[in-house]
PDB file of C-alpha atoms in Angstrom:
ATOM      1  CA  MET A  60      -5.112  10.229  14.380  1.00 80.00           C
ATOM      2  CA  ILE A  61      -7.434   7.568  13.030  1.00 84.00           C
ATOM      3  CA  ARG A  62     -10.678   9.050  11.716  1.00 84.00           C
ATOM      4  CA  GLU A  63     -12.555   6.000  10.423  1.00 86.00           C
ATOM      5  CA  ALA A  64     -12.086   2.250  10.153  1.00 88.00           C
ATOM      6  CA  GLY A  65     -14.118  -0.579   8.725  1.00 90.00           C
ATOM      7  CA  ILE A  66     -14.540  -3.503   6.389  1.00 93.00           C
ATOM      8  CA  LEU A  67     -16.061  -3.302   2.913  1.00 92.00           C
ATOM      9  CA  PHE A  68     -17.720  -6.065   0.909  1.00 92.00           C
ATOM     10  CA  HIS A  69     -18.356  -5.161  -2.746  1.00 88.00           C
ATOM     11  CA  GLY A  70     -18.305  -1.465  -1.869  1.00 85.00           C
ATOM     12  CA  ILE A  71     -20.752  -1.799   1.024  1.00 85.00           C
ATOM     13  CA  PRO A  72     -19.571  -1.107   4.566  1.00 87.00           C
ATOM     14  CA  ILE A  73     -20.454  -4.250   6.499  1.00 91.00           C
ATOM     15  CA  ILE A  74     -18.834  -2.948   9.677  1.00 90.00           C
ATOM     16  CA  PHE A  75     -17.720   0.632  10.127  1.00 85.00           C
ATOM     17  CA  THR A  76     -16.916   3.082  12.865  1.00 84.00           C
ATOM     18  CA  SER A  77     -16.125   6.764  12.834  1.00 81.00           C
ATOM     19  CA  TYR A  78     -13.920   8.094  15.613  1.00 76.00           C
ATOM     20  CA  HIS A  79     -13.420  11.726  14.663  1.00 68.00           C
ATOM     21  CA  ARG A  80     -15.390  13.061  11.735  1.00 60.00           C
ATOM     22  CA  ALA A  81     -13.236  14.729   9.135  1.00 54.00           C
ATOM     23  CA  SER A  82     -16.089  17.026   8.188  1.00 53.00           C
ATOM     24  CA  LYS A  83     -19.106  18.579   9.886  1.00 54.00           C
ATOM     25  CA  LYS A  84     -21.218  17.675   6.841  1.00 60.00           C
ATOM     26  CA  GLN A  85     -23.322  14.538   7.056  1.00 61.00           C
ATOM     27  CA  THR A  86     -22.260  12.097   4.340  1.00 60.00           C
ATOM     28  CA  ASN A  87     -23.932   9.031   2.911  1.00 64.00           C
ATOM     29  CA  LEU A  88     -21.891   6.108   4.224  1.00 66.00           C
ATOM     30  CA  VAL A  89     -22.889   3.699   1.447  1.00 64.00           C
ATOM     31  CA  CYS A  90     -22.092   6.230  -1.304  1.00 69.00           C
ATOM     32  CA  SER A  91     -18.727   7.178   0.161  1.00 72.00           C
ATOM     33  CA  SER A  92     -17.826   3.496   0.667  1.00 76.00           C
ATOM     34  CA  GLY A  93     -18.855   2.725  -2.904  1.00 73.00           C
ATOM     35  CA  LEU A  94     -16.695   5.591  -4.120  1.00 75.00           C
ATOM     36  CA  LEU A  95     -13.784   4.304  -2.042  1.00 78.00           C
ATOM     37  CA  SER A  96     -14.158   0.827  -3.553  1.00 80.00           C
ATOM     38  CA  GLY A  97     -14.498   2.300  -7.028  1.00 79.00           C
ATOM     39  CA  LEU A  98     -11.297   4.310  -6.640  1.00 80.00           C
ATOM     40  CA  LEU A  99      -9.470   1.259  -5.361  1.00 80.00           C
ATOM     41  CA  GLY A 100     -10.738  -0.859  -8.263  1.00 80.00           C
ATOM     42  CA  PHE A 101      -9.783   1.784 -10.819  1.00 76.00           C
ATOM     43  CA  ALA A 102      -6.320   2.259  -9.327  1.00 80.00           C
ATOM     44  CA  GLU A 103      -5.714  -1.494  -9.349  1.00 76.00           C
ATOM     45  CA  CYS A 104      -6.547  -1.605 -13.068  1.00 80.00           C
ATOM     46  CA  LEU A 105      -3.600   0.736 -13.623  1.00 77.00           C
ATOM     47  CA  MET A 106      -1.161  -0.637 -11.068  1.00 77.00           C
ATOM     48  CA  GLU A 107      -1.180  -3.321  -8.481  1.00 76.00           C
ATOM     49  CA  PRO A 108      -1.081  -3.598  -5.548  1.00 79.00           C
ATOM     50  CA  VAL A 109      -2.546  -0.382  -4.174  1.00 81.00           C
ATOM     51  CA  GLU A 110      -1.739  -0.039  -0.494  1.00 87.00           C
ATOM     52  CA  TYR A 111      -3.000   3.450   0.254  1.00 89.00           C
ATOM     53  CA  PHE A 112      -4.193   6.785  -1.110  1.00 88.00           C
ATOM     54  CA  GLU A 113      -3.073  10.158   0.166  1.00 90.00           C
ATOM     55  CA  SER A 114      -4.610  13.592  -0.088  1.00 88.00           C
ATOM     56  CA  ASP A 115      -3.532  16.912   1.374  1.00 91.00           C
ATOM     57  CA  LYS A 116      -5.135  16.085   4.717  1.00 91.00           C
ATOM     58  CA  TYR A 117      -5.787  12.333   4.924  1.00 90.00           C
ATOM     59  CA  SER A 118      -4.392   8.903   4.133  1.00 91.00           C
ATOM     60  CA  ILE A 119      -6.604   5.902   3.386  1.00 89.00           C
ATOM     61  CA  VAL A 120      -4.905   2.538   3.887  1.00 91.00           C
ATOM     62  CA  PHE A 121      -6.309  -0.759   2.542  1.00 91.00           C
ATOM     63  CA  LYS A 122      -5.714  -4.440   3.149  1.00 93.00           C
ATOM     64  CA  LYS A 123      -7.581  -7.167   1.307  1.00 92.00           C
ATOM     65  CA  GLY A 124      -8.680 -10.520   2.623  1.00 95.00           C
ATOM     66  CA  ILE A 125     -10.676 -13.530   1.465  1.00 96.00           C
ATOM     67  CA  ILE A 126     -13.662 -14.900   3.352  1.00 97.00           C
ATOM     68  CA  ASN A 127     -16.025 -17.756   2.501  1.00 96.00           C
ATOM     69  CA  ASP A 128     -19.655 -16.780   2.144  1.00 94.00           C
ATOM     70  CA  LEU A 129     -22.750 -18.818   2.957  1.00 93.00           C
ATOM     71  CA  PHE A 130     -22.232 -20.957  -0.161  1.00 93.00           C
ATOM     72  CA  ARG A 131     -18.506 -21.490   0.574  1.00 92.00           C
ATOM     73  CA  ASP A 132     -17.495 -19.222  -2.314  1.00 95.00           C
ATOM     74  CA  ASP A 133     -14.421 -17.058  -1.795  1.00 96.00           C
ATOM     75  CA  GLN A 134     -15.340 -13.404  -1.435  1.00 95.00           C
ATOM     76  CA  GLU A 135     -12.980 -10.453  -1.226  1.00 94.00           C
ATOM     77  CA  ILE A 136     -13.307  -8.080   1.701  1.00 95.00           C
ATOM     78  CA  VAL A 137     -11.290  -4.930   2.271  1.00 93.00           C
ATOM     79  CA  ALA A 138     -10.260  -3.559   5.662  1.00 93.00           C
ATOM     80  CA  PHE A 139      -9.461   0.136   5.672  1.00 91.00           C
ATOM     81  CA  ILE A 140      -8.600   3.049   7.891  1.00 89.00           C
ATOM     82  CA  VAL A 141      -8.792   6.763   7.212  1.00 88.00           C
ATOM     83  CA  MET A 142      -6.280   8.763   9.194  1.00 88.00           C
ATOM     84  CA  ASP A 143      -4.735  12.190   9.257  1.00 89.00           C
ATOM     85  CA  LYS A 144      -1.937  12.542   6.744  1.00 90.00           C
ATOM     86  CA  ASP A 145       1.426  11.712   8.219  1.00 87.00           C
ATOM     87  CA  PHE A 146       4.591  12.409   6.280  1.00 88.00           C
ATOM     88  CA  ASN A 147       6.218   9.451   8.045  1.00 87.00           C
ATOM     89  CA  LEU A 148       3.543   6.961   6.917  1.00 88.00           C
ATOM     90  CA  GLU A 149       6.018   4.965   4.850  1.00 87.00           C
ATOM     91  CA  LYS A 150       8.138   4.369   7.969  1.00 87.00           C
ATOM     92  CA  TYR A 151       5.428   2.626   9.958  1.00 86.00           C
ATOM     93  CA  LEU A 152       3.061   1.410   7.237  1.00 90.00           C
ATOM     94  CA  HIS A 153       4.495  -2.110   7.074  1.00 90.00           C
ATOM     95  CA  LYS A 154       5.479  -2.297  10.734  1.00 88.00           C
ATOM     96  CA  THR A 155       2.268  -1.043  12.326  1.00 87.00           C
ATOM     97  CA  VAL A 156      -0.653  -0.209  10.041  1.00 89.00           C
ATOM     98  CA  PHE A 157      -0.725  -3.319   7.833  1.00 92.00           C
ATOM     99  CA  PRO A 158      -0.302  -5.685  10.793  1.00 91.00           C
ATOM    100  CA  LEU A 159      -3.255  -3.960  12.515  1.00 89.00           C
ATOM    101  CA  LEU A 160      -5.413  -4.288   9.411  1.00 93.00           C
ATOM    102  CA  GLY A 161      -4.272  -7.904   9.044  1.00 93.00           C
ATOM    103  CA  LYS A 162      -5.220  -8.587  12.658  1.00 91.00           C
ATOM    104  CA  LEU A 163      -8.627  -7.038  12.059  1.00 93.00           C
ATOM    105  CA  LEU A 164      -9.208  -9.167   8.950  1.00 95.00           C
ATOM    106  CA  LYS A 165      -8.038 -12.332  10.681  1.00 95.00           C
ATOM    107  CA  LYS A 166     -10.424 -11.814  13.599  1.00 95.00           C
ATOM    108  CA  PHE A 167     -13.309 -10.930  11.287  1.00 96.00           C
ATOM    109  CA  ILE A 168     -12.748 -13.954   9.056  1.00 96.00           C
ATOM    110  CA  ALA A 169     -12.409 -16.296  12.045  1.00 96.00           C
ATOM    111  CA  GLN A 170     -15.700 -15.061  13.465  1.00 96.00           C
ATOM    112  CA  PHE A 171     -17.802 -14.779  10.298  1.00 96.00           C
ATOM    113  CA  ASP A 172     -16.413 -17.310   7.822  1.00 96.00           C
ATOM    114  CA  GLY A 173     -19.295 -19.112   6.107  1.00 95.00           C
ATOM    115  CA  CYS A 174     -21.988 -16.576   6.994  1.00 95.00           C
ATOM    116  CA  ASN A 175     -24.372 -14.586   4.823  1.00 94.00           C
ATOM    117  CA  LEU A 176     -22.376 -11.427   4.112  1.00 92.00           C
ATOM    118  CA  THR A 177     -25.429  -9.464   2.966  1.00 89.00           C
ATOM    119  CA  LYS A 178     -27.018  -9.413   6.434  1.00 91.00           C
ATOM    120  CA  VAL A 179     -24.919  -6.628   7.886  1.00 89.00           C
ATOM    121  CA  GLY A 180     -26.763  -6.445  11.208  1.00 91.00           C
ATOM    122  CA  GLN A 181     -25.019  -9.605  12.374  1.00 95.00           C
ATOM    123  CA  PHE A 182     -21.651  -7.820  12.280  1.00 95.00           C
ATOM    124  CA  GLU A 183     -22.573  -5.151  14.843  1.00 93.00           C
ATOM    125  CA  PRO A 184     -20.979  -7.013  17.816  1.00 93.00           C
ATOM    126  CA  PHE A 185     -17.685  -6.947  15.891  1.00 94.00           C
ATOM    127  CA  ARG A 186     -17.548  -3.190  16.476  1.00 90.00           C
ATOM    128  CA  ILE A 187     -16.124  -3.974  19.941  1.00 88.00           C
ATOM    129  CA  ILE A 188     -13.142  -5.735  18.336  1.00 88.00           C
ATOM    130  CA  LEU A 189     -12.791  -2.927  15.796  1.00 87.00           C
ATOM    131  CA  ASN A 190     -12.564  -0.445  18.650  1.00 84.00           C
ATOM    132  CA  LYS A 191     -10.048  -2.605  20.528  1.00 82.00           C
ATOM    133  CA  VAL A 192      -7.783  -2.872  17.483  1.00 81.00           C
ATOM    134  CA  PHE A 193      -7.848   0.843  16.663  1.00 77.00           C
ATOM    135  CA  GLY A 194      -8.886   2.369  19.972  1.00 66.00           C
ATOM    136  CA  THR A 195      -5.444   3.552  21.058  1.00 56.00           C
ATOM    137  CA  GLY A 196      -4.979   5.854  18.083  1.00 50.00           C
ATOM    138  CA  THR A 197      -8.413   7.392  18.172  1.00 52.00           C
ATOM    139  CA  GLN A 198      -8.536   9.417  21.354  1.00 55.00           C
ATOM    140  CA  THR A 199      -7.570  13.036  21.652  1.00 54.00           C
ATOM    141  CA  PHE A 200      -5.459  14.108  24.600  1.00 47.00           C
ATOM    142  CA  GLU A 201      -8.548  15.363  26.453  1.00 56.00           C
ATOM    143  CA  GLU A 202     -10.368  12.042  25.897  1.00 55.00           C
ATOM    144  CA  ARG A 203      -7.383  10.097  27.258  1.00 49.00           C
ATOM    145  CA  VAL A 204      -7.299  12.276  30.390  1.00 46.00           C
ATOM    146  CA  VAL A 205     -11.035  11.863  30.943  1.00 54.00           C
ATOM    147  CA  SER A 206     -10.798   8.077  30.480  1.00 50.00           C
ATOM    148  CA  LEU A 207      -7.987   7.926  33.051  1.00 47.00           C
ATOM    149  CA  LEU A 208      -9.955   9.961  35.577  1.00 50.00           C
ATOM    150  CA  THR A 209     -13.177   7.950  35.314  1.00 52.00           C
TER     151      THR A 209
END
C-alpha cells in the first residue's frame, strides 16, 4: 500500500500527498522531507545510484529528474513514494514502480518547466495528476467498495 508520494526540490516538498498515515503523530512535513533528502544525499556519497531505502515496515523509492527553473538553469527534482515494505519489491521495482515515478516526473516537468520552483502554491493543481498516477494503490478494500457503491 502506498502511504505517501510527492516531489522534492532541494529537500522541500513542492507537491506532496499522504494517502494513509504511517503514524498517528503529527510530523513536520518540511523537516521530514529535508531528512529524506539528506539521507539520499549521504547515501549517494557512499554509493550511486540509490534507488530505494527499506526499513522494517516501509520502503521509500526515489527517481530523479531534471527541470529548468525560471532562469533556464537545470535543477534536480526527486519523485518519491513511501509504501509498506514488500519482500517482492525487487520483482516489480523496475517494471512498475520506476515507470510510475518516471511518468509522474515527465508530467510534472512538461507542466512546470521554466517556472519559479520556489512558489509551491502553483503546484497544487498537480495533486490531481499525483492522485491519478498513484490512486489505484492507495485505497483499502473498504474504500474501494465504497467508491464502487457511490
